[in-house]
Coordinates of C-alpha atoms in Angstrom, one line a residue:
M1 CA 76.8 114.5 1.2
I2 CA 76.8 111.1 3.0
Q3 CA 75.1 111.8 6.3
G4 CA 71.8 111.4 8.1
S5 CA 69.5 108.4 7.8
M6 CA 70.9 106.0 5.2
V7 CA 68.5 103.1 4.8
A8 CA 70.1 99.7 4.6
L9 CA 67.6 98.7 1.9
V10 CA 66.1 95.2 1.7
T11 CA 66.2 93.4 -1.6
P12 CA 62.6 92.4 -2.4
M13 CA 62.1 88.9 -3.6
A14 CA 59.1 87.0 -5.0
P15 CA 57.9 83.8 -3.3
D16 CA 60.2 81.8 -5.6
N17 CA 63.1 84.0 -4.4
S18 CA 63.6 85.7 -7.7
L19 CA 64.3 89.4 -7.4
D20 CA 61.2 91.6 -7.5
W21 CA 62.2 94.6 -9.5
A22 CA 58.9 96.5 -9.3
S23 CA 58.9 96.3 -5.5
L24 CA 62.5 97.5 -5.4
R25 CA 61.7 100.6 -7.5
N26 CA 58.6 101.3 -5.4
L27 CA 60.6 101.1 -2.2
V28 CA 63.1 103.6 -3.6
D29 CA 60.3 106.0 -4.5
W30 CA 58.8 105.6 -1.1
H31 CA 62.1 106.5 0.6
L32 CA 62.5 109.5 -1.6
E33 CA 59.0 110.7 -0.6
Q34 CA 59.6 110.0 3.1
G35 CA 62.8 112.1 3.3
T36 CA 65.4 109.3 3.6
H37 CA 68.8 111.0 3.3
G38 CA 70.6 108.2 1.4
I39 CA 70.2 104.5 0.3
V40 CA 72.6 101.7 0.9
A41 CA 72.0 99.0 -1.7
V42 CA 72.9 95.4 -1.3
G43 CA 74.4 95.6 2.1
T44 CA 73.8 93.0 4.8
T45 CA 70.1 93.9 5.0
G46 CA 70.0 93.5 1.2
E47 CA 71.1 89.9 1.4
S48 CA 74.4 90.5 -0.4
A49 CA 75.7 87.2 0.8
T50 CA 73.2 85.2 -1.3
L51 CA 73.0 87.3 -4.4
S52 CA 75.1 86.3 -7.4
V53 CA 77.6 88.9 -8.7
E54 CA 75.2 89.6 -11.6
E55 CA 72.2 90.1 -9.4
H56 CA 74.2 92.2 -7.0
L57 CA 75.3 94.6 -9.8
A58 CA 71.8 94.6 -11.3
V59 CA 70.3 95.8 -8.0
I60 CA 72.9 98.6 -7.7
N61 CA 72.2 99.7 -11.2
A62 CA 68.4 99.7 -10.6
V63 CA 68.7 101.7 -7.4
V64 CA 71.0 104.3 -8.9
E65 CA 68.7 104.6 -11.9
Q66 CA 65.6 105.0 -9.8
V67 CA 67.2 107.5 -7.4
G68 CA 68.3 109.6 -10.3
G69 CA 70.9 111.6 -8.4
R70 CA 68.4 113.0 -5.9
I71 CA 70.1 111.4 -2.8
P72 CA 73.4 109.5 -2.4
V73 CA 73.5 105.8 -3.2
V74 CA 76.1 103.8 -1.4
A75 CA 76.7 100.3 -2.9
G76 CA 77.6 97.4 -0.7
T77 CA 80.6 95.8 -2.5
G78 CA 82.5 93.9 0.2
A79 CA 83.5 90.3 0.0
N80 CA 86.0 87.9 1.6
S81 CA 87.7 87.6 -1.8
V82 CA 89.7 90.6 -3.0
A83 CA 88.9 89.7 -6.7
E84 CA 85.1 89.7 -6.0
A85 CA 85.3 92.9 -3.9
M86 CA 87.2 94.5 -6.8
E87 CA 84.7 93.4 -9.4
L88 CA 81.7 94.6 -7.3
T89 CA 83.4 97.9 -6.5
E90 CA 84.3 98.6 -10.1
G91 CA 80.8 97.6 -11.2
A92 CA 79.3 100.0 -8.7
R93 CA 81.6 102.8 -10.0
Q94 CA 80.5 102.1 -13.5
A95 CA 76.8 102.1 -12.4
G96 CA 77.2 105.6 -11.0
A97 CA 77.0 104.9 -7.2
D98 CA 78.2 107.8 -5.1
A99 CA 80.3 105.5 -2.8
C100 CA 80.9 101.9 -1.8
L101 CA 80.6 100.2 1.5
L102 CA 83.1 97.3 2.0
V103 CA 82.6 94.9 4.9
T104 CA 85.7 93.5 6.5
P105 CA 86.6 90.1 4.8
Y106 CA 84.6 87.5 6.6
Y107 CA 85.4 83.9 7.4
N108 CA 89.1 84.3 6.4
R109 CA 89.9 85.7 9.9
P110 CA 92.6 88.1 8.6
T111 CA 95.1 89.9 10.8
Q112 CA 94.9 93.7 11.3
E113 CA 97.7 94.0 8.7
G114 CA 95.6 91.9 6.3
L115 CA 92.6 94.1 6.8
Y116 CA 94.7 97.2 6.2
Q117 CA 96.3 95.8 3.0
F118 CA 93.0 94.5 1.7
H119 CA 91.1 97.8 2.0
K120 CA 94.1 99.9 0.9
Y121 CA 94.6 97.8 -2.2
I122 CA 90.9 98.2 -3.3
A123 CA 90.9 101.9 -2.6
E124 CA 94.0 102.4 -4.7
Q125 CA 92.7 100.3 -7.6
V126 CA 89.1 101.6 -7.9
P127 CA 88.6 105.4 -8.0
I128 CA 85.3 105.7 -6.0
P129 CA 84.8 106.9 -2.4
Q130 CA 84.8 103.9 -0.1
L131 CA 83.4 103.4 3.4
L132 CA 84.8 100.7 5.7
Y133 CA 82.3 98.5 7.4
N134 CA 83.1 96.9 10.8
V135 CA 80.5 94.4 12.1
P136 CA 82.4 91.7 14.0
A137 CA 79.2 90.0 15.3
R138 CA 78.5 88.9 11.7
T139 CA 82.0 88.6 10.1
G140 CA 84.0 87.1 12.9
V141 CA 86.7 89.7 12.5
D142 CA 87.0 93.1 14.3
M143 CA 88.8 96.0 12.6
L144 CA 90.5 97.8 15.6
P145 CA 90.5 101.6 15.8
E146 CA 94.2 101.8 15.1
T147 CA 93.7 100.0 11.8
V148 CA 90.8 102.2 10.9
L149 CA 92.9 105.3 11.6
R150 CA 95.6 104.0 9.4
L151 CA 93.1 103.4 6.6
A152 CA 91.6 106.9 7.1
E153 CA 94.8 108.3 5.6
V154 CA 94.3 106.4 2.4
D155 CA 92.9 108.3 -0.6
N156 CA 89.3 107.2 -1.5
I157 CA 88.6 105.8 2.0
I158 CA 86.2 108.4 3.3
G159 CA 84.7 106.9 6.4
I160 CA 83.4 103.9 8.3
K161 CA 80.2 102.2 9.3
E162 CA 80.9 101.2 12.9
A163 CA 78.4 98.6 14.0
T164 CA 79.8 97.5 17.3
G165 CA 77.6 99.9 19.4
D166 CA 80.8 100.8 21.4
M167 CA 80.7 104.5 22.2
V168 CA 84.2 104.5 23.5
R169 CA 85.5 103.2 20.2
A170 CA 83.2 105.7 18.3
K171 CA 84.6 108.6 20.3
T172 CA 88.2 107.5 19.6
L173 CA 87.5 107.3 15.8
I174 CA 85.7 110.7 15.7
E175 CA 88.3 112.5 17.8
Q176 CA 91.4 111.0 16.3
S177 CA 90.5 110.9 12.6
A178 CA 90.6 113.9 10.2
E179 CA 87.6 116.2 10.3
D180 CA 86.4 115.0 6.9
F181 CA 86.5 111.3 7.8
I182 CA 82.9 110.1 8.2
V183 CA 81.9 108.0 11.2
I184 CA 78.4 106.4 10.7
S185 CA 76.6 104.1 13.1
G186 CA 75.6 100.7 12.0
D187 CA 73.6 100.0 15.2
D188 CA 70.2 101.6 15.4
A189 CA 69.8 101.4 19.1
T190 CA 72.9 103.4 19.8
A191 CA 73.0 105.6 16.7
V192 CA 71.7 108.7 18.5
E193 CA 74.6 108.6 20.9
L194 CA 77.2 108.2 18.2
M195 CA 75.8 111.2 16.3
L196 CA 75.7 113.3 19.4
L197 CA 79.4 112.5 19.8
G198 CA 80.0 113.9 16.3
G199 CA 79.1 111.0 14.0
Q200 CA 77.4 111.9 10.7
G201 CA 74.6 109.4 10.5
D202 CA 73.1 106.0 10.7
I203 CA 73.0 103.2 8.2
S204 CA 69.7 101.9 9.4
V205 CA 67.6 98.7 9.4
T206 CA 64.7 100.4 11.2
A207 CA 64.6 103.1 8.5
N208 CA 63.1 100.4 6.2
V209 CA 59.8 100.7 8.1
V210 CA 59.8 104.2 9.5
P211 CA 61.9 106.3 7.1
S212 CA 60.6 109.7 7.9
T213 CA 60.9 109.2 11.7
M214 CA 64.5 107.9 11.4
A215 CA 65.3 110.9 9.1
R216 CA 64.0 113.3 11.7
M217 CA 65.8 111.6 14.5
C218 CA 69.1 111.8 12.6
E219 CA 68.6 115.4 11.8
L220 CA 68.0 116.2 15.5
A221 CA 71.0 114.2 16.7
I222 CA 73.4 115.7 14.1
A223 CA 72.1 119.2 15.1
K224 CA 73.0 118.2 18.7
N225 CA 69.4 118.6 19.9
A226 CA 70.1 115.8 22.4
E227 CA 66.8 115.9 24.3
A228 CA 64.6 115.7 21.3
A229 CA 66.7 113.2 19.5
R230 CA 66.9 110.9 22.6
A231 CA 63.1 111.2 23.1
L232 CA 62.4 110.2 19.6
N233 CA 64.8 107.3 19.8
E234 CA 63.1 106.1 22.9
E235 CA 59.8 106.0 21.0
L236 CA 61.6 104.0 18.3
M237 CA 63.3 101.5 20.7
P238 CA 60.5 98.8 20.4
L239 CA 61.0 98.8 16.6
H240 CA 64.8 98.7 17.0
R241 CA 64.5 95.7 19.2
A242 CA 61.8 94.0 17.0
M243 CA 64.0 94.3 13.9
F244 CA 66.7 92.1 15.6
L245 CA 64.6 89.3 17.3
E246 CA 66.1 87.1 14.7
A247 CA 69.1 87.6 12.4
N248 CA 68.7 90.7 10.1
P249 CA 67.0 90.9 7.6
I250 CA 64.5 88.2 8.7
P251 CA 62.3 90.5 10.9
V252 CA 62.4 93.6 8.7
K253 CA 61.4 91.6 5.6
W254 CA 58.5 90.1 7.5
A255 CA 57.5 93.5 8.7
L256 CA 57.6 95.1 5.3
A257 CA 55.5 92.2 3.9
Q258 CA 53.0 92.8 6.7
M259 CA 52.9 96.4 5.6
G260 CA 52.2 95.4 2.0
L261 CA 55.4 96.9 0.7
I262 CA 57.2 93.7 -0.5
P263 CA 56.4 90.0 -1.0
A264 CA 57.5 87.6 1.6
G265 CA 60.5 86.1 -0.3
I266 CA 63.8 85.5 1.6
R267 CA 66.7 83.3 0.5
L268 CA 68.1 80.4 2.4
P269 CA 69.9 80.0 4.7
M270 CA 67.7 82.8 5.9
T271 CA 64.1 81.6 6.7
P272 CA 60.9 83.5 7.3
L273 CA 60.4 85.0 10.8
A274 CA 59.6 82.2 13.3
E275 CA 56.0 82.2 14.4
Q276 CA 57.0 82.8 18.0
Y277 CA 58.1 86.3 17.1
H278 CA 55.1 87.3 15.0
A279 CA 53.2 88.9 17.8
Q280 CA 56.1 90.9 19.1
V281 CA 56.9 92.4 15.6
D282 CA 53.2 92.9 14.9
T283 CA 52.8 94.8 18.2
A284 CA 55.8 97.0 17.5
L285 CA 54.4 97.8 14.1
R286 CA 50.9 98.5 15.4
N287 CA 52.1 100.7 18.2
A288 CA 54.1 102.7 15.6
G289 CA 51.0 103.2 13.5
L290 CA 52.3 101.1 10.7
L291 CA 49.5 98.6 10.5

């Protein structure tokens, strides 16, 4: 079942920016031990935009293999080219991923009808459950609720990662879609509120550094234990803010390197965390007991 704290897993890289397979497998094992409910491989946080197709599929295969069916694996397979999105989605299906996450086609600036036709086509061609992913701050295109609700009726499209942080929009999607359509937050700071409205989880950046706490917070929110969930989220808020001082995944990869969990590699055009932010991220990590 796709719900709860779904970590948007980083892709570890060596200082020369080659993929660090040992660190990737160790991260997966750590998340399994810490109670993470699911893993999203090669999404935005996994630097999908700068991995080759071959690397992208290799990471999905490695994560699926390491998880071994113990929790769901959702593979990021979106692209601004329908051919590339199809290739990645079919590759994830063959690798044994439980579902795919397809970001809205970026840069092209498609119409709402273009978004509908793009996602409908892929869902009809590749028989694997698919989640839409709306993050207009990064893609430059906003999939409106009416388009999402149209796509919710397409076989294989099982839900959406809604990353706008807009609770009015989230409420509309939850109330007007079918009961089995999954609405998941893509915004850590507001994820509790989305889950209290009836959303099923959070695809989380913060879960990279505090997986067990994020899992507990999601469990409380899904159970509608609002007071406890909000209290825990308030404790996490300094980490939520720290993880977005610069574009994701710059801060979270720096944090994980400080924690000794991954090397410091990150691919251009992303750069290491600017020195002016080191103290803020370091303080958030120390106050959370992570250093």
